[in-house]
Amino acid sequence: MYLSPYVDSMDNSGTLLNARSLPRLGTAIAGLRRRRGLTQAELARAAGVSRQWLSSVENGRTPGVEVALLMRLLDTLDASLVIRDEAGS
């Protein structure tokens, strides 16, 4: 799993996962799922999505991933999506 080199002052754990591409997003989600001790089937059931959809997300094969489903999945994992402006202000 790829850990972001950035440190977010609002993050108490100090762990941010870089998800700048669908494969990295999938890797981050799979890592969180494993850390929570969940199988794909358990997480999918808890989030109200299909195991096949979750598998596709974890493998970075969902080019049109629905944001509402992704947010529900992250909420189930007690995780959040952070958008960082990296334009260099």
Coordinates of N, CA, C and O in Angstrom, one line a residue:
M1 N 0.9 -1.2 0.0 CA 0.0 0.0 0.0 C 0.9 1.2 0.0 O 1.9 1.3 0.7
Y2 N 0.5 2.2 -0.8 CA 1.3 3.4 -0.9 C 0.8 4.5 0.1 O -0.4 4.8 0.2
L3 N 1.7 4.9 1.0 CA 1.3 5.9 1.9 C 1.8 7.3 1.4 O 2.9 7.5 0.9
S4 N 0.9 8.3 1.5 CA 1.2 9.6 1.1 C 2.3 10.2 1.9 O 2.4 10.0 3.1
P5 N 3.2 11.0 1.3 CA 4.3 11.7 2.1 C 3.7 12.9 2.8 O 4.5 13.5 3.6
Y6 N 2.5 13.3 2.6 CA 1.9 14.4 3.2 C 1.5 14.1 4.6 O 1.0 13.0 4.9
V7 N 1.5 15.1 5.5 CA 1.0 15.0 6.8 C -0.1 16.0 7.0 O 0.1 17.2 6.7
D8 N -1.2 15.5 7.4 CA -2.4 16.4 7.6 C -2.5 16.7 9.0 O -2.7 15.9 9.9
S9 N -2.5 18.0 9.4 CA -2.6 18.4 10.8 C -3.9 18.0 11.4 O -4.0 18.0 12.6
M10 N -4.9 17.8 10.6 CA -6.2 17.4 11.2 C -6.3 15.9 11.4 O -7.3 15.4 11.9
D11 N -5.4 15.1 10.9 CA -5.4 13.7 11.0 C -4.7 13.2 12.3 O -3.5 13.4 12.4
N12 N -5.4 12.7 13.2 CA -4.9 12.3 14.5 C -4.0 11.1 14.4 O -3.1 10.9 15.2
S13 N -4.2 10.2 13.4 CA -3.4 9.0 13.3 C -2.1 9.2 12.6 O -1.2 8.4 12.7
G14 N -2.0 10.3 11.8 CA -0.8 10.5 11.0 C -0.8 9.7 9.7 O 0.2 9.7 9.0
T15 N -1.8 8.9 9.4 CA -1.8 8.0 8.2 C -2.8 8.6 7.2 O -4.0 8.7 7.4
L16 N -2.2 8.9 6.0 CA -3.0 9.3 4.9 C -2.7 8.4 3.8 O -1.5 8.0 3.6
L17 N -3.6 8.0 3.0 CA -3.4 7.1 1.9 C -3.6 7.8 0.6 O -4.6 8.5 0.4
N18 N -2.6 7.7 -0.3 CA -2.6 8.5 -1.5 C -3.5 7.7 -2.5 O -3.2 6.5 -2.8
A19 N -4.5 8.4 -3.1 CA -5.4 7.7 -4.0 C -5.5 8.6 -5.2 O -6.6 9.0 -5.6
R20 N -4.4 8.9 -5.9 CA -4.5 9.7 -7.1 C -4.9 9.0 -8.4 O -4.9 9.6 -9.4
S21 N -5.1 7.7 -8.2 CA -5.6 7.0 -9.4 C -6.6 5.9 -8.9 O -6.6 5.6 -7.7
L22 N -7.4 5.3 -9.8 CA -8.3 4.3 -9.4 C -7.6 3.1 -8.8 O -8.0 2.5 -7.8
P23 N -6.5 2.6 -9.4 CA -5.8 1.5 -8.7 C -5.3 1.8 -7.3 O -5.4 1.0 -6.4
R24 N -4.8 3.0 -7.1 CA -4.3 3.4 -5.7 C -5.5 3.5 -4.8 O -5.4 3.1 -3.6
L25 N -6.6 4.0 -5.3 CA -7.8 4.1 -4.4 C -8.2 2.7 -4.0 O -8.5 2.4 -2.9
G26 N -8.2 1.8 -5.0 CA -8.6 0.4 -4.7 C -7.7 -0.3 -3.7 O -8.1 -1.0 -2.8
T27 N -6.4 0.0 -3.9 CA -5.4 -0.6 -2.9 C -5.6 0.0 -1.5 O -5.5 -0.8 -0.5
A28 N -5.9 1.3 -1.4 CA -6.2 1.9 -0.1 C -7.4 1.2 0.5 O -7.4 0.9 1.7
I29 N -8.5 1.1 -0.2 CA -9.7 0.5 0.3 C -9.5 -1.0 0.7 O -9.9 -1.4 1.8
A30 N -8.8 -1.7 -0.1 CA -8.5 -3.1 0.3 C -7.7 -3.2 1.5 O -7.9 -4.0 2.4
G31 N -6.7 -2.3 1.7 CA -5.9 -2.3 2.9 C -6.7 -1.9 4.1 O -6.6 -2.6 5.2
L32 N -7.6 -0.9 4.0 CA -8.5 -0.6 5.1 C -9.4 -1.8 5.5 O -9.6 -2.1 6.7
R33 N -9.9 -2.4 4.5 CA -10.8 -3.6 4.7 C -10.1 -4.7 5.5 O -10.6 -5.2 6.5
R34 N -8.9 -5.0 5.1 CA -8.1 -6.0 5.7 C -7.7 -5.6 7.2 O -7.7 -6.4 8.1
R35 N -7.4 -4.3 7.4 CA -7.0 -3.8 8.7 C -8.2 -4.0 9.6 O -8.1 -4.1 10.8
R36 N -9.4 -3.8 9.1 CA -10.7 -4.0 9.9 C -11.0 -5.4 10.1 O -12.0 -5.8 10.7
G37 N -10.3 -6.4 9.4 CA -10.6 -7.8 9.6 C -11.8 -8.2 8.8 O -12.5 -9.2 9.3
L38 N -12.1 -7.6 7.7 CA -13.3 -7.9 7.0 C -13.0 -8.6 5.7 O -12.0 -8.3 5.0
T39 N -13.9 -9.5 5.3 CA -13.8 -10.1 3.9 C -14.5 -9.1 3.0 O -15.2 -8.3 3.4
Q40 N -14.3 -9.4 1.7 CA -15.0 -8.6 0.7 C -16.5 -8.7 0.9 O -17.2 -7.8 0.8
A41 N -16.9 -10.0 1.1 CA -18.4 -10.2 1.2 C -18.9 -9.5 2.5 O -20.0 -8.9 2.4
E42 N -18.2 -9.5 3.6 CA -18.7 -8.8 4.8 C -18.8 -7.3 4.6 O -19.8 -6.7 5.0
L43 N -17.8 -6.7 4.0 CA -17.8 -5.3 3.8 C -18.9 -4.9 2.8 O -19.6 -3.9 3.0
A44 N -19.0 -5.7 1.7 CA -20.0 -5.4 0.7 C -21.4 -5.4 1.3 O -22.2 -4.6 1.1
R45 N -21.7 -6.5 2.1 CA -23.0 -6.6 2.7 C -23.2 -5.4 3.7 O -24.3 -4.8 3.6
A46 N -22.2 -5.0 4.5 CA -22.4 -3.9 5.4 C -22.6 -2.6 4.7 O -23.3 -1.7 5.2
A47 N -22.0 -2.4 3.5 CA -22.1 -1.2 2.8 C -23.3 -1.1 1.8 O -23.6 -0.1 1.2
G48 N -23.9 -2.3 1.6 CA -25.0 -2.4 0.7 C -24.6 -2.3 -0.8 O -25.3 -1.8 -1.6
V49 N -23.4 -2.9 -1.1 CA -23.0 -3.0 -2.4 C -22.7 -4.5 -2.7 O -22.6 -5.3 -1.8
S50 N -22.5 -4.8 -4.0 CA -22.2 -6.2 -4.3 C -20.7 -6.5 -4.1 O -19.9 -5.6 -4.2
R51 N -20.5 -7.7 -3.8 CA -19.1 -8.1 -3.7 C -18.3 -7.9 -5.0 O -17.1 -7.6 -5.0
Q52 N -19.0 -8.2 -6.1 CA -18.3 -8.0 -7.4 C -17.9 -6.5 -7.6 O -16.9 -6.2 -8.2
W53 N -18.8 -5.6 -7.2 CA -18.5 -4.2 -7.4 C -17.3 -3.8 -6.5 O -16.4 -3.1 -6.9
L54 N -17.3 -4.3 -5.3 CA -16.2 -4.1 -4.3 C -14.9 -4.6 -4.9 O -13.9 -4.0 -4.9
S55 N -15.0 -5.8 -5.4 CA -13.8 -6.4 -6.0 C -13.3 -5.6 -7.2 O -12.0 -5.3 -7.3
S56 N -14.2 -5.0 -8.0 CA -13.8 -4.2 -9.1 C -13.1 -2.9 -8.6 O -12.1 -2.4 -9.2
V57 N -13.7 -2.3 -7.6 CA -13.1 -1.1 -7.0 C -11.7 -1.4 -6.4 O -10.7 -0.7 -6.7
E58 N -11.6 -2.5 -5.7 CA -10.3 -2.8 -5.1 C -9.2 -3.1 -6.1 O -8.0 -2.9 -5.9
N59 N -9.7 -3.6 -7.3 CA -8.7 -3.9 -8.4 C -8.6 -2.7 -9.4 O -7.9 -2.8 -10.4
G60 N -9.2 -1.6 -9.1 CA -9.0 -0.4 -9.9 C -9.7 -0.5 -11.3 O -9.2 0.1 -12.2
R61 N -10.7 -1.3 -11.4 CA -11.4 -1.6 -12.6 C -12.8 -1.0 -12.7 O -13.6 -1.5 -13.3
T62 N -12.9 0.2 -12.1 CA -14.2 0.8 -12.1 C -14.1 2.3 -12.6 O -14.1 3.2 -11.8
P63 N -13.9 2.4 -13.9 CA -13.6 3.8 -14.5 C -14.7 4.8 -14.2 O -14.5 6.0 -14.1
G64 N -15.9 4.3 -14.1 CA -17.1 5.2 -13.8 C -17.6 5.0 -12.4 O -18.8 4.9 -12.2
V65 N -16.7 4.8 -11.4 CA -17.2 4.5 -10.0 C -18.2 5.6 -9.5 O -17.9 6.8 -9.7
E66 N -19.3 5.1 -9.0 CA -20.3 6.0 -8.5 C -19.9 6.6 -7.1 O -19.6 5.8 -6.2
V67 N -19.8 7.9 -7.1 CA -19.3 8.6 -5.9 C -20.1 8.2 -4.6 O -19.6 8.0 -3.6
A68 N -21.5 8.2 -4.8 CA -22.3 7.9 -3.6 C -22.0 6.5 -3.1 O -22.0 6.3 -1.9
L69 N -21.8 5.5 -3.9 CA -21.4 4.2 -3.4 C -20.1 4.2 -2.8 O -19.9 3.5 -1.8
L70 N -19.1 4.9 -3.4 CA -17.8 5.0 -2.8 C -17.8 5.6 -1.4 O -17.2 5.1 -0.5
M71 N -18.6 6.7 -1.3 CA -18.7 7.3 0.0 C -19.4 6.4 1.0 O -19.0 6.4 2.2
R72 N -20.4 5.7 0.6 CA -21.0 4.7 1.5 C -20.0 3.6 2.0 O -20.0 3.3 3.1
L73 N -19.2 3.2 1.1 CA -18.2 2.2 1.4 C -17.2 2.8 2.4 O -16.8 2.1 3.4
L74 N -16.7 4.0 2.1 CA -15.8 4.6 3.0 C -16.4 4.9 4.4 O -15.7 4.7 5.4
D75 N -17.6 5.3 4.4 CA -18.3 5.5 5.7 C -18.4 4.2 6.5 O -18.2 4.1 7.7
T76 N -18.7 3.1 5.8 CA -18.7 1.8 6.5 C -17.4 1.4 7.0 O -17.3 0.8 8.1
L77 N -16.3 1.8 6.4 CA -14.9 1.5 6.9 C -14.5 2.6 7.9 O -13.4 2.5 8.4
D78 N -15.3 3.5 8.2 CA -15.0 4.6 9.1 C -13.8 5.4 8.6 O -12.8 5.7 9.3
A79 N -13.8 5.7 7.3 CA -12.7 6.4 6.6 C -13.4 7.6 5.8 O -14.6 7.6 5.7
S80 N -12.5 8.5 5.4 CA -13.1 9.6 4.6 C -12.2 9.9 3.4 O -11.1 9.5 3.3
L81 N -12.8 10.7 2.5 CA -12.1 11.1 1.3 C -11.7 12.5 1.5 O -12.5 13.4 1.9
V82 N -10.4 12.8 1.3 CA -9.8 14.2 1.5 C -9.4 14.7 0.1 O -8.6 13.9 -0.6
I83 N -9.7 15.9 -0.2 CA -9.3 16.5 -1.5 C -8.2 17.5 -1.1 O -8.6 18.4 -0.3
R84 N -7.1 17.4 -1.6 CA -6.0 18.3 -1.3 C -5.7 19.2 -2.5 O -5.4 18.6 -3.6
D85 N -5.6 20.5 -2.4 CA -5.2 21.4 -3.5 C -3.7 21.4 -3.5 O -3.1 21.9 -2.6
E86 N -3.2 20.8 -4.6 CA -1.7 20.7 -4.7 C -1.2 21.7 -5.8 O -0.1 21.5 -6.3
A87 N -2.0 22.7 -6.1 CA -1.6 23.6 -7.2 C -0.5 24.5 -6.8 O 0.1 25.2 -7.6
G88 N -0.2 24.6 -5.5 CA 1.0 25.4 -5.0 C 0.6 26.8 -4.9 O 0.9 27.7 -5.7
S89 N -0.1 27.1 -3.8 CA -0.6 28.5 -3.6 C 0.5 29.4 -3.2 O 1.5 29.3 -2.8

